[in-house]
Amino acid sequence: MRNFLNERATELQQGAIRAMFDRAKFFPGAINMGIGEPDFDTPSEIIEEGCIALRSGKTHYTANEGIIELRSKISKYLGAFNIEIDPENEIIVTTGGMGGLALGLMVTISPGDEVLVQDPQWLNYLSQIKYLGGVAVPVPTYEENQFRITAKDIKKKITDRTKIIILNFPNNPTGAVLGYDDLKEIAEVVIEHDLFVISDEVYSTLLYDGTRHYSIASLPGMKERTLVVNSFSKSFAMTGWRVGFATGNRQIIEKMTRLQENLVACVSEVSQYAAIKALSLMDRANEMTEIYKVRRDIVIAGLNDINGISCYKPKGAFYAFPNIKSLGKDSFSVANELLEKAGVITIPGSAFGSCGEGYLRLSYANSQENLKEAMKRIKLYIESSI
Ligand code: PLP
């Protein structure tokens, strides 16, 4: 029989995170610090709203761009970040942040276009770009600068094929956050070189120590040059509802809507009603952020108490990115040893790009009790094996 797969599909590979979870199945007692997903259940008020929606017949297709009630709420929500958005024409409700990213990249990348992506970065960007025939160009970021991408480093990677920059703050895997001045410098480069920004802001409510979220779309002249991608997954513990949104350049939103119409029609109507409820419950999101902060402090203190490991305090998301260079082993080996010998699931930093080598990603979306036990296990194993 012929191979019916096309060339691009043939090349699709399982990502390093899933590969780690497959290995972890053989270690049932392992504590999971690998997963990038809230351990909380969705707040009960949101679940109740979903049930009400189901019972009242909200079980149909909706407009391809999503229900106007939700788009209006999103537009109000974005107003707090100084982004003026017309809910009728400049928002699309998507299948989580991933749906927004995929549609956004599908309507902008032509084969051969270069897309700048920070290194280390979330794995899915590279596979989406490659699948569409684009070329991902890594922009290095460094621990000395808490892995914040800089305008200077972006500039060095611009060629006449560069079209898009993907920004992701708060960042997965490093927890890095960009301030207003950082964004201003990046916006200047973007405008000077006539580029487009995809700003992945799915962790925008997960900020600590009084840190504020700024979107590059709020800077002068940037809304038209930006697609903001956001999601209810992380902020409201709604990963399974698959609901997010994208906003910004009107022409791009309009084409994403046409593509969504042809690919999947719309996001589940129930999830859209639940998302409206979520936006009226910012307090619940903030409560979860407070809990993540306590967990972050436990994990960062725990890591810095281990000989051979050091870790800066991330200001956002729910990941620690400790430096393990002095252990003298690559991050893949260390992550495997921690799984097999210490019983803790972590992700090797190298999975996120070459600048991630020498680091591990540890998610603190887990209970305090489990995190404390994980820190004990890692300390015992590392200190007895070096
Ligand atoms: N962007 C980043 C940086 C992520 O880490 C994730 C999920 O892990 C997503 C986007 C997409 O999440 P969702 O599609 O559930 O909104």
PDB file of C-alpha atoms in Angstrom, residues 39 141 174 223 273 337 383:
ATOM      1  CA  ASP A  39      -4.131  21.551  38.918  1.00  0.00           C
ATOM      2  CA  THR A 141      17.713  34.983  25.592  1.00  0.00           C
ATOM      3  CA  THR A 174      11.140  30.709  31.828  1.00  0.00           C
ATOM      4  CA  LYS A 223      -2.557  47.386  17.266  1.00  0.00           C
ATOM      5  CA  TYR A 273     -21.178  31.011  27.753  1.00  0.00           C
ATOM      6  CA  GLU A 337      17.604  10.645  36.423  1.00  0.00           C
ATOM      7  CA  GLU A 383      23.270  15.924  46.821  1.00  0.00           C
TER       8      GLU A 383
END
